[in-house]
Short mmCIF file of C-alpha atoms and ligand atoms in Angstrom, two decimals:
data_model
loop_
_atom_site.label_atom_id
_atom_site.label_comp_id
_atom_site.label_asym_id
_atom_site.label_seq_id
_atom_site.Cartn_x
_atom_site.Cartn_y
_atom_site.Cartn_z
CA UNK A 1 10.23 -94.16 11.16
CA UNK A 2 9.92 -97.08 8.57
CA UNK A 3 11.00 -96.49 5.23
CA UNK A 4 7.19 -96.86 3.28
CA UNK A 5 6.63 -94.11 5.91
CA UNK A 6 9.28 -91.66 5.03
CA UNK A 7 7.83 -92.58 1.15
CA UNK A 8 4.50 -91.73 2.25
CA UNK A 9 5.62 -88.85 3.36
CA UNK A 10 7.88 -87.45 0.37
CA UNK A 11 4.59 -88.23 -1.63
CA UNK A 12 2.36 -85.96 0.35
CA UNK A 13 5.22 -83.14 0.89
CA UNK A 14 4.86 -82.73 -2.89
CA UNK A 15 1.02 -82.02 -2.86
CA UNK A 16 0.77 -79.68 0.31
CA UNK A 17 2.54 -76.15 0.79
CA UNK A 18 5.76 -76.45 2.22
CA UNK A 19 5.16 -74.66 5.59
CA UNK A 20 2.12 -76.70 5.84
CA UNK A 21 4.72 -80.06 5.65
CA UNK A 22 6.94 -78.77 7.92
CA UNK A 23 4.47 -77.23 10.64
CA UNK A 24 2.20 -80.74 10.83
CA UNK A 25 3.81 -83.60 8.82
CA UNK A 26 7.62 -83.09 9.69
CA UNK A 27 6.72 -83.46 13.37
CA UNK A 28 4.45 -86.57 13.07
CA UNK A 29 6.22 -89.56 14.88
CA UNK A 30 5.31 -93.02 14.11
CA UNK A 31 4.13 -95.08 16.66
CA UNK A 32 5.83 -98.37 15.87
CA UNK A 33 4.10 -100.67 18.77
CA UNK A 34 0.80 -99.54 18.32
CA UNK A 35 0.84 -99.89 14.22
CA UNK A 36 0.08 -102.57 11.88
CA UNK A 37 -0.20 -102.10 8.24
CA UNK A 38 -4.27 -101.55 8.51
CA UNK A 39 -3.68 -99.29 11.70
CA UNK A 40 -1.75 -96.44 11.83
CA UNK A 41 -0.61 -94.37 14.73
CA UNK A 42 1.24 -91.47 14.76
CA UNK A 43 1.85 -88.97 17.91
CA UNK A 44 2.45 -85.27 17.84
CA UNK A 45 3.17 -82.64 20.55
CA UNK A 46 -0.66 -81.53 21.59
CA UNK A 47 -4.48 -82.63 21.28
CA UNK A 48 -5.08 -79.73 19.30
CA UNK A 49 -3.22 -80.24 16.59
CA UNK A 50 -3.62 -84.09 16.09
CA UNK A 51 -7.29 -83.10 16.02
CA UNK A 52 -6.70 -80.78 12.93
CA UNK A 53 -3.86 -83.39 11.65
CA UNK A 54 -6.17 -85.62 11.54
CA UNK A 55 -9.40 -83.91 9.80
CA UNK A 56 -6.99 -82.22 7.14
CA UNK A 57 -4.58 -85.49 6.43
CA UNK A 58 -5.58 -88.72 7.66
CA UNK A 59 -7.53 -89.34 4.27
CA UNK A 60 -4.98 -88.24 2.07
CA UNK A 61 -2.39 -90.16 4.13
CA UNK A 62 -4.07 -93.12 4.05
CA UNK A 63 -4.74 -93.12 0.41
CA UNK A 64 -0.89 -92.79 -0.31
CA UNK A 65 -0.38 -95.79 1.56
CA UNK A 66 -2.96 -97.81 -0.30
CA UNK A 67 -1.50 -96.66 -3.10
CA UNK A 68 2.16 -97.70 -2.42
CA UNK A 69 0.77 -100.79 -0.12
CA UNK A 70 -2.71 -102.12 -1.86
CA UNK A 71 -3.88 -102.05 1.73
CA UNK A 72 -5.87 -98.61 2.88
CA UNK A 73 -5.06 -98.23 6.43
CA UNK A 74 -7.07 -96.49 9.08
CA UNK A 75 -4.71 -93.61 10.16
CA UNK A 76 -5.17 -92.54 13.87
CA UNK A 77 -3.34 -89.35 14.97
CA UNK A 78 -2.87 -88.65 18.81
CA UNK A 79 -0.58 -86.73 21.46
CA UNK A 80 2.27 -87.36 23.02
CA UNK A 81 0.36 -85.85 26.00
CA UNK A 82 -1.59 -89.13 27.38
CA UNK A 83 -1.92 -93.05 25.51
CA UNK A 84 -4.16 -93.24 22.99
CA UNK A 85 -7.50 -93.06 25.54
CA UNK A 86 -9.89 -95.52 25.91
CA UNK A 87 -12.47 -93.83 23.77
CA UNK A 88 -10.18 -93.21 20.93
CA UNK A 89 -9.35 -97.06 20.62
CA UNK A 90 -13.08 -98.17 21.16
CA UNK A 91 -14.15 -95.53 18.00
CA UNK A 92 -10.88 -96.76 16.27
CA UNK A 93 -12.20 -100.27 16.57
CA UNK A 94 -15.69 -99.42 15.87
CA UNK A 95 -14.09 -98.00 12.70
CA UNK A 96 -12.56 -101.34 11.78
CA UNK A 97 -15.69 -103.51 12.21
CA UNK A 98 -17.40 -101.26 9.40
CA UNK A 99 -16.66 -100.25 6.07
CA UNK A 100 -16.01 -96.71 4.72
CA UNK A 101 -18.89 -95.36 2.72
CA UNK A 102 -17.48 -94.74 -1.17
CA UNK A 103 -17.51 -91.21 -2.31
CA UNK A 104 -20.16 -90.67 -4.41
CA UNK A 105 -20.67 -87.91 -6.88
CA UNK A 106 -22.46 -84.89 -4.92
CA UNK A 107 -24.10 -83.62 -7.90
CA UNK A 108 -26.26 -86.48 -8.47
CA UNK A 109 -29.12 -85.68 -5.81
CA UNK A 110 -32.59 -86.23 -5.71
CA UNK A 111 -33.61 -82.56 -5.90
CA UNK A 112 -31.38 -82.09 -9.51
CA UNK A 113 -33.28 -84.60 -11.19
CA UNK A 114 -36.08 -83.80 -13.60
CA UNK A 115 -39.04 -85.89 -12.93
CA UNK A 116 -41.40 -86.74 -15.82
CA UNK A 117 -43.53 -89.87 -16.51
CA UNK A 118 -40.80 -91.56 -18.04
CA UNK A 119 -38.83 -91.85 -14.73
CA UNK A 120 -41.54 -90.75 -12.07
CA UNK A 121 -41.79 -94.28 -10.93
CA UNK A 122 -37.93 -95.45 -10.74
CA UNK A 123 -37.34 -91.77 -9.13
CA UNK A 124 -40.24 -92.48 -6.25
CA UNK A 125 -38.51 -96.04 -6.20
CA UNK A 126 -35.45 -94.68 -5.17
CA UNK A 127 -36.85 -92.07 -2.86
CA UNK A 128 -38.78 -94.48 -0.91
CA UNK A 129 -35.57 -96.94 -0.88
CA UNK A 130 -33.42 -93.82 0.45
CA UNK A 131 -35.56 -92.85 3.14
CA UNK A 132 -36.40 -96.31 4.55
CA UNK A 133 -33.51 -98.49 2.98
CA UNK A 134 -34.10 -102.33 3.60
CA UNK A 135 -37.41 -102.06 4.63
CA UNK A 136 -40.13 -102.35 1.26
CA UNK A 137 -38.32 -102.37 -2.04
CA UNK A 138 -35.47 -105.15 -1.53
CA UNK A 139 -33.92 -105.14 -4.31
CA UNK A 140 -34.74 -102.17 -6.46
CA UNK A 141 -33.67 -103.04 -9.64
CA UNK A 142 -33.71 -100.05 -12.18
CA UNK A 143 -33.30 -100.77 -15.96
CA UNK A 144 -33.19 -98.49 -19.23
CA UNK A 145 -30.98 -97.31 -21.94
CA UNK A 146 -27.83 -95.93 -21.57
CA UNK A 147 -27.80 -92.07 -20.62
CA UNK A 148 -31.54 -91.87 -18.99
CA UNK A 149 -30.49 -91.22 -15.62
CA UNK A 150 -29.71 -94.43 -13.45
CA UNK A 151 -26.53 -93.65 -12.34
CA UNK A 152 -27.86 -90.73 -11.22
CA UNK A 153 -30.52 -92.04 -9.15
CA UNK A 154 -28.56 -94.93 -7.82
CA UNK A 155 -25.80 -91.96 -6.36
CA UNK A 156 -28.54 -90.12 -5.10
CA UNK A 157 -29.57 -92.97 -3.29
CA UNK A 158 -26.32 -93.02 -1.78
CA UNK A 159 -25.79 -89.63 -1.14
CA UNK A 160 -29.09 -88.86 0.80
CA UNK A 161 -28.40 -91.93 2.95
CA UNK A 162 -24.65 -91.18 3.45
CA UNK A 163 -26.01 -87.70 4.98
CA UNK A 164 -28.52 -90.02 7.26
CA UNK A 165 -25.76 -91.63 8.49
CA UNK A 166 -25.99 -94.94 6.79
CA UNK A 167 -22.44 -96.70 5.56
CA UNK A 168 -23.43 -96.82 1.57
CA UNK A 169 -20.95 -99.09 -0.71
CA UNK A 170 -21.53 -98.06 -4.43
CA UNK A 171 -19.58 -99.85 -7.07
CA UNK A 172 -20.26 -101.12 -10.75
CA UNK A 173 -20.16 -104.41 -11.26
CA UNK A 174 -16.62 -104.49 -13.01
CA UNK A 175 -15.31 -102.55 -9.38
CA UNK A 176 -16.90 -105.63 -7.53
CA UNK A 177 -15.05 -107.87 -9.82
CA UNK A 178 -11.72 -106.21 -9.32
CA UNK A 179 -12.42 -105.70 -6.09
CA UNK A 180 -12.88 -109.78 -5.79
CA UNK A 181 -10.24 -110.76 -7.20
CA UNK A 182 -7.82 -108.36 -5.58
CA UNK A 183 -8.68 -109.69 -2.43
CA UNK A 184 -8.70 -113.69 -3.53
CA UNK A 185 -5.01 -112.75 -5.07
CA UNK A 186 -3.57 -110.88 -2.06
CA UNK A 187 -5.71 -113.52 0.67
CA UNK A 188 -7.67 -110.98 2.35
CA UNK A 189 -11.16 -112.11 1.77
CA UNK A 190 -12.27 -111.30 5.53
CA UNK A 191 -11.72 -107.43 4.23
CA UNK A 192 -13.70 -108.00 1.14
CA UNK A 193 -16.53 -109.71 2.98
CA UNK A 194 -16.34 -106.90 5.53
CA UNK A 195 -16.88 -104.08 2.97
CA UNK A 196 -20.12 -105.65 1.24
CA UNK A 197 -21.24 -107.55 3.92
CA UNK A 198 -21.20 -105.01 7.01
CA UNK A 199 -22.59 -101.95 4.73
CA UNK A 200 -26.45 -100.27 5.06
CA UNK A 201 -26.60 -100.49 1.38
CA UNK A 202 -25.22 -102.05 -1.39
CA UNK A 203 -25.48 -99.97 -4.73
CA UNK A 204 -24.10 -101.73 -7.76
CA UNK A 205 -24.23 -99.60 -11.22
CA UNK A 206 -24.62 -101.86 -14.29
CA UNK A 207 -24.92 -105.07 -13.10
CA UNK A 208 -25.69 -106.60 -16.72
CA UNK A 209 -21.32 -106.99 -16.90
CA UNK A 210 -21.58 -109.42 -14.14
CA UNK A 211 -23.32 -111.69 -17.06
CA UNK A 212 -19.84 -112.14 -18.41
CA UNK A 213 -18.53 -114.08 -15.34
CA UNK A 214 -20.97 -117.04 -15.59
CA UNK A 215 -19.72 -120.34 -14.20
CA UNK A 216 -16.65 -118.06 -12.29
CA UNK A 217 -16.89 -117.40 -8.80
CA UNK A 218 -17.57 -114.07 -8.73
CA UNK A 219 -21.07 -114.75 -9.43
CA UNK A 220 -21.44 -117.14 -6.44
CA UNK A 221 -19.83 -114.33 -4.37
CA UNK A 222 -22.03 -111.86 -5.39
CA UNK A 223 -25.01 -114.29 -4.29
CA UNK A 224 -23.61 -115.21 -0.92
CA UNK A 225 -23.13 -111.41 -0.50
CA UNK A 226 -26.87 -110.48 -1.86
CA UNK A 227 -28.31 -113.27 0.74
CA UNK A 228 -26.46 -112.55 4.11
CA UNK A 229 -26.56 -108.85 3.21
CA UNK A 230 -30.22 -108.80 2.37
CA UNK A 231 -30.84 -111.18 5.70
CA UNK A 232 -29.19 -108.67 7.78
CA UNK A 233 -31.48 -106.21 6.80
CA UNK A 234 -28.89 -104.16 4.34
CA UNK A 235 -30.64 -102.71 1.17
CA UNK A 236 -29.71 -103.48 -2.31
CA UNK A 237 -30.32 -101.51 -5.65
CA UNK A 238 -29.02 -102.42 -8.82
CA UNK A 239 -29.33 -100.81 -12.31
CA UNK A 240 -29.05 -103.05 -15.85
CA UNK A 241 -29.23 -101.70 -19.19
CA UNK A 242 -32.27 -104.73 -19.41
CA UNK A 243 -34.91 -106.22 -17.53
CA UNK A 244 -33.42 -109.47 -15.43
CA UNK A 245 -35.77 -111.70 -17.60
CA UNK A 246 -33.47 -111.29 -20.54
CA UNK A 247 -30.35 -110.55 -19.23
CA UNK A 248 -27.58 -113.15 -20.59
CA UNK A 249 -25.20 -115.11 -18.52
CA UNK A 250 -26.41 -114.95 -14.90
CA UNK A 251 -27.03 -117.77 -13.18
CA UNK A 252 -30.82 -119.13 -12.42
CA UNK A 253 -30.94 -118.51 -8.64
CA UNK A 254 -29.47 -114.65 -9.04
CA UNK A 255 -31.86 -113.36 -11.62
CA UNK A 256 -34.80 -114.65 -9.36
CA UNK A 257 -32.99 -112.77 -6.30
CA UNK A 258 -33.11 -109.77 -8.92
CA UNK A 259 -36.69 -110.01 -9.68
CA UNK A 260 -37.91 -110.56 -6.01
CA UNK A 261 -38.17 -107.11 -5.10
CA UNK A 262 -39.26 -104.52 -7.24
CA UNK A 263 -38.54 -103.54 -10.84
CA UNK A 264 -38.74 -100.18 -12.18
CA UNK A 265 -37.68 -99.16 -15.70
CA UNK A 266 -36.67 -95.70 -16.92
CA UNK A 267 -38.01 -94.74 -20.50
CA UNK A 268 -37.14 -92.29 -23.25
CA UNK A 269 -38.19 -88.98 -21.96
CA UNK A 270 -41.11 -87.18 -23.42
CA UNK A 271 -40.76 -83.97 -25.09
CA UNK A 272 -41.85 -81.75 -21.87
CA UNK A 273 -39.32 -83.91 -19.37
CA UNK A 274 -37.02 -83.19 -22.47
CA UNK A 275 -37.32 -79.30 -22.71
CA UNK A 276 -37.17 -79.57 -18.66
CA UNK A 277 -33.99 -81.26 -18.69
CA UNK A 278 -32.37 -78.94 -20.88
CA UNK A 279 -33.57 -75.69 -19.18
CA UNK A 280 -32.54 -76.96 -16.12
CA UNK A 281 -28.87 -77.71 -17.60
CA UNK A 282 -28.34 -74.67 -19.31
CA UNK A 283 -29.40 -72.47 -15.97
CA UNK A 284 -26.82 -74.99 -14.37
CA UNK A 285 -24.18 -74.03 -16.82
CA UNK A 286 -25.66 -70.42 -16.49
CA UNK A 287 -26.26 -70.06 -19.97
CA UNK A 288 -28.80 -68.42 -21.32
CA UNK A 289 -31.03 -70.21 -24.16
CA UNK A 290 -34.38 -68.80 -25.45
CA UNK A 291 -37.22 -71.22 -25.90
CA UNK A 292 -36.84 -71.70 -29.46
CA UNK A 293 -33.29 -72.95 -29.55
CA UNK A 294 -34.78 -75.25 -26.15
CA UNK A 295 -37.29 -76.49 -28.61
CA UNK A 296 -34.94 -77.00 -31.52
CA UNK A 297 -32.64 -79.47 -28.98
CA UNK A 298 -35.55 -81.39 -27.75
CA UNK A 299 -36.84 -82.26 -30.81
CA UNK A 300 -33.65 -82.91 -33.10
CA UNK A 301 -31.40 -84.52 -30.52
CA UNK A 302 -31.84 -87.93 -29.42
CA UNK A 303 -33.30 -89.41 -26.12
CA UNK A 304 -29.97 -90.21 -24.70
CA UNK A 305 -29.86 -87.34 -21.86
CA UNK A 306 -25.87 -87.53 -21.70
CA UNK A 307 -25.38 -86.72 -25.23
CA UNK A 308 -27.63 -83.63 -24.69
CA UNK A 309 -25.80 -82.65 -21.80
CA UNK A 310 -23.00 -82.50 -23.91
CA UNK A 311 -24.35 -80.60 -26.67
CA UNK A 312 -24.97 -77.53 -24.58
CA UNK A 313 -21.68 -77.71 -23.07
CA UNK A 314 -20.15 -77.80 -26.28
CA UNK A 315 -22.46 -74.99 -27.58
CA UNK A 316 -21.91 -72.83 -24.39
CA UNK A 317 -17.98 -73.48 -25.27
CA UNK A 318 -17.96 -72.54 -28.50
CA UNK A 319 -20.11 -69.45 -27.60
CA UNK A 320 -17.19 -68.07 -24.80
CA UNK A 321 -14.53 -69.19 -27.91
CA UNK A 322 -15.77 -67.12 -30.00
CA UNK A 323 -17.44 -64.81 -28.37
CA UNK A 324 -20.52 -65.35 -30.03
CA UNK A 325 -24.42 -65.08 -28.83
CA UNK A 326 -26.51 -68.44 -28.89
CA UNK A 327 -28.75 -67.85 -31.81
CA UNK A 328 -30.60 -70.36 -33.61
CA UNK A 329 -28.45 -70.41 -36.71
CA UNK A 330 -25.06 -70.95 -34.32
CA UNK A 331 -26.67 -73.74 -32.64
CA UNK A 332 -27.26 -75.38 -35.79
CA UNK A 333 -23.67 -74.92 -37.14
CA UNK A 334 -22.75 -76.02 -33.77
CA UNK A 335 -24.16 -78.86 -33.01
CA UNK A 336 -24.31 -80.16 -36.91
CA UNK A 337 -22.74 -83.40 -36.15
CA UNK A 338 -24.89 -84.11 -33.18
CA UNK A 339 -27.84 -83.90 -34.88
CA UNK A 340 -29.26 -85.46 -37.97
CA UNK A 341 -32.39 -83.59 -38.37
CA UNK A 342 -35.28 -85.09 -38.31
CA UNK A 343 -37.22 -84.26 -41.40
CA UNK A 344 -40.06 -82.88 -40.71
CA UNK A 345 -42.10 -84.18 -43.34
CA UNK A 346 -41.42 -87.97 -43.00
CA UNK A 347 -44.52 -89.40 -41.80
CA UNK A 348 -45.43 -92.45 -39.57
CA UNK A 349 -47.40 -93.42 -42.95
CA UNK A 350 -43.99 -93.00 -45.18
CA UNK A 351 -42.68 -95.30 -43.09
CA UNK A 352 -45.25 -97.79 -42.94
CA UNK A 353 -45.52 -97.57 -46.64
CA UNK A 354 -42.08 -98.20 -47.51
CA UNK A 355 -41.94 -101.24 -45.18
CA UNK A 356 -44.48 -102.80 -46.58
CA UNK A 357 -43.61 -102.17 -50.40
CA UNK A 358 -40.04 -103.87 -49.24
CA UNK A 359 -40.92 -106.74 -46.91
CA UNK A 360 -43.95 -107.31 -48.98
CA UNK A 361 -46.68 -106.86 -45.88
CA UNK A 362 -49.93 -104.87 -46.11
CA UNK A 363 -49.88 -101.85 -44.23
CA UNK A 364 -53.04 -103.16 -42.40
CA UNK A 365 -51.47 -106.28 -41.15
CA UNK A 366 -47.96 -103.91 -39.72
CA UNK A 367 -50.76 -102.21 -38.09
CA UNK A 368 -52.80 -105.04 -36.83
CA UNK A 369 -52.36 -107.03 -33.90
CA UNK A 370 -51.56 -110.48 -35.63
CA UNK A 371 -48.55 -112.46 -33.80
CA UNK A 372 -47.35 -114.22 -37.08
CA UNK A 373 -43.02 -113.47 -36.82
CA UNK A 374 -42.68 -111.67 -39.90
CA UNK A 375 -45.27 -109.35 -39.44
CA UNK A 376 -44.63 -108.84 -35.72
CA UNK A 377 -40.88 -107.81 -36.93
CA UNK A 378 -42.47 -105.51 -39.47
CA UNK A 379 -44.49 -103.55 -36.61
CA UNK A 380 -41.39 -103.25 -34.37
CA UNK A 381 -39.11 -102.07 -37.23
CA UNK A 382 -42.28 -99.36 -37.79
CA UNK A 383 -42.44 -98.05 -34.54
CA UNK A 384 -38.68 -97.84 -34.33
CA UNK A 385 -38.36 -95.92 -37.44
CA UNK A 386 -41.43 -94.08 -36.90
CA UNK A 387 -39.55 -92.68 -33.13
CA UNK A 388 -36.02 -92.62 -35.29
CA UNK A 389 -37.55 -90.70 -38.45
CA UNK A 390 -40.89 -88.47 -37.44
CA UNK A 391 -41.22 -85.86 -34.84
CA UNK A 392 -44.09 -87.96 -33.55
CA UNK A 393 -44.39 -88.44 -29.91
CA UNK A 394 -44.68 -91.54 -28.39
CA UNK A 395 -48.04 -91.50 -27.09
CA UNK A 396 -48.89 -90.70 -30.99
CA UNK A 397 -47.29 -93.84 -32.33
CA UNK A 398 -48.51 -95.86 -29.77
CA UNK A 399 -52.09 -95.08 -30.89
CA UNK A 400 -51.18 -95.32 -34.36
CA UNK A 401 -50.00 -98.66 -34.22
CA UNK A 402 -52.61 -99.50 -31.68
CA UNK A 403 -50.54 -99.65 -28.71
CA UNK A 404 -51.62 -99.20 -25.10
CA UNK A 405 -49.12 -96.63 -24.10
CA UNK A 406 -45.69 -94.88 -24.23
CA UNK A 407 -44.37 -97.88 -22.63
CA UNK A 408 -45.48 -100.80 -25.35
CA UNK A 409 -43.52 -98.40 -28.02
CA UNK A 410 -40.68 -98.27 -25.67
CA UNK A 411 -41.02 -102.36 -25.27
CA UNK A 412 -40.75 -102.49 -29.12
CA UNK A 413 -38.60 -100.27 -29.65
CA UNK A 414 -36.03 -102.01 -26.85
CA UNK A 415 -36.58 -105.26 -28.60
CA UNK A 416 -35.94 -104.79 -32.08
CA UNK A 417 -32.31 -103.26 -30.57
CA UNK A 418 -31.97 -106.17 -29.07
CA UNK A 419 -32.37 -107.70 -32.16
CA UNK A 420 -30.49 -106.18 -34.31
CA UNK A 421 -27.55 -106.42 -31.95
CA UNK A 422 -27.63 -110.09 -31.99
CA UNK A 423 -28.66 -109.88 -35.36
CA UNK A 424 -26.10 -108.17 -37.79
CA UNK A 425 -28.05 -109.15 -41.26
CA UNK A 426 -31.42 -107.51 -39.70
CA UNK A 427 -29.61 -104.49 -38.83
CA UNK A 428 -28.16 -104.18 -42.38
CA UNK A 429 -32.19 -104.63 -43.52
CA UNK A 430 -33.42 -101.75 -41.34
CA UNK A 431 -30.92 -99.47 -41.94
CA UNK A 432 -31.32 -100.26 -45.94
CA UNK A 433 -35.11 -99.51 -44.91
CA UNK A 434 -34.19 -95.88 -43.33
CA UNK A 435 -32.28 -95.04 -45.87
CA UNK A 436 -34.79 -95.96 -48.52
CA UNK A 437 -37.54 -93.56 -46.57
CA UNK A 438 -35.17 -90.75 -46.52
CA UNK A 439 -34.53 -90.74 -49.87
CA UNK A 440 -37.73 -91.40 -50.89
CA UNK A 441 -38.84 -87.61 -48.83
CA UNK A 442 -35.93 -86.04 -50.25
CA UNK A 443 -36.46 -87.18 -53.99
CA UNK A 444 -39.98 -85.62 -53.93
P1 ADP B 1 -27.36 -93.97 -16.99
O1 ADP B 1 -26.15 -94.37 -15.94
O2 ADP B 1 -28.92 -94.26 -17.40
O3 ADP B 1 -26.61 -94.09 -18.66
P2 ADP B 1 -26.55 -91.27 -16.09
O4 ADP B 1 -27.59 -92.02 -14.71
O5 ADP B 1 -25.20 -91.26 -16.29
O6 ADP B 1 -27.42 -92.58 -17.16
O7 ADP B 1 -27.42 -89.61 -16.88
C1 ADP B 1 -26.73 -89.35 -18.11
C2 ADP B 1 -26.18 -88.16 -17.49
O8 ADP B 1 -27.84 -87.35 -17.76
C3 ADP B 1 -26.23 -87.85 -16.08
O9 ADP B 1 -25.28 -86.20 -16.11
C4 ADP B 1 -27.53 -87.07 -15.34
O10 ADP B 1 -27.42 -86.31 -14.60
C5 ADP B 1 -28.26 -86.42 -16.54
N1 ADP B 1 -30.13 -87.35 -16.36
C6 ADP B 1 -30.48 -88.39 -16.80
N2 ADP B 1 -31.43 -87.87 -16.43
C7 ADP B 1 -31.40 -86.65 -15.90
C8 ADP B 1 -32.76 -86.14 -15.11
N3 ADP B 1 -34.08 -86.34 -15.19
N4 ADP B 1 -32.60 -85.14 -14.40
C9 ADP B 1 -31.51 -84.54 -14.59
N5 ADP B 1 -30.50 -84.78 -15.28
C10 ADP B 1 -30.51 -86.59 -15.63
MG1 MG B 2 -24.76 -95.39 -15.34
#
């Protein structure tokens, strides 16, 4: 037995029952002639036992080897009865030529994704890609703010395809970068390419972070991976916080690849969708919330569904801890940090009036279609603060500001958020406006 294998067995021994270890693992004999770092063969007394150990322990063994050596080997358990037969050899070889699918989060699937106007198109595109990978929508590019379900959809595509026998590699762009650097350092780029180019689907979450590597080899490698995989009929799906047009730090040729398939956004959920999601999540958590409480959470919390989920979990935990029934009062007190109650009394007119006074722009101009820079900015601030501070729905805000529909509202909101991210002064100005609007209301 090699030194490393002794260590691997020691580690496995810690995580399984002593009699399991003695019965199955201890008796395994390493076949030194057949084994290589990436392909390790063990022998045991009979075929049935070999099959059992293969299914139950091979993956864990492989992971422990990977931890110790940096190389994740294929583990083959076979028997002393006869030599590794031809069929085993063949499948072992075939497996070596194909990468293993990534292990995905099983609970992210299409069946528990709530569909509404805000995500319908993204959902339909994702389903279509999952059913027909590499065909119509390639690449599929899904963008939207944090917590709106991009990763959920991406993983749903992956889970669906793995179930249908496809090979799926799913990584964040950061994992892709780290993986690339790891294989460069270890001079194992052939393995890296096998993994990323011989897959049926490549799913890359949060591609925006690849923009931090402009001018580095990683983008070039991603470009080549993209081209080669697509040429071979592989499907690519990416998610991002922004559409390709305004992504920063990317080479032009990559952006044009991102745009060459179909692009879809996920916008903040409308009230009905939010309510449906809260209902579903509370059912999943086996907690009963009255419709009043569901409505309270939906109207008072922001649009980030991750935050809504954590609020529901918190509610659940506190009610168990304090053995208290979940009433509206209880909900309000538990969630007071998460919820800054919207002043029901703030109206869009209040917002516009304050902005008009502070920025010295006529209310009618703010609502007009003027393209003058200062007016466009004031209008965007107005839209943003109307969404943030009033109880109006997106369509209602759209019609008030004379916009086509709710997606125009989210476009304006996204835009002003970006500008605020870039320009600290603008951010402070908008915060001051927000405080003035709320103060004006409270002093009434
Ligand atoms: P993103 O990747 O866009 O930041 P996630 O996909 O991680 O967001 O979603 C955050 C959480 O909200 C996840 O737990 C996800 O299951 C849930 N979620 C988001 N959208 C939906 C939806 N439409 N239906 C059900 N759950 C959702
Ligand atoms: Mg995500």
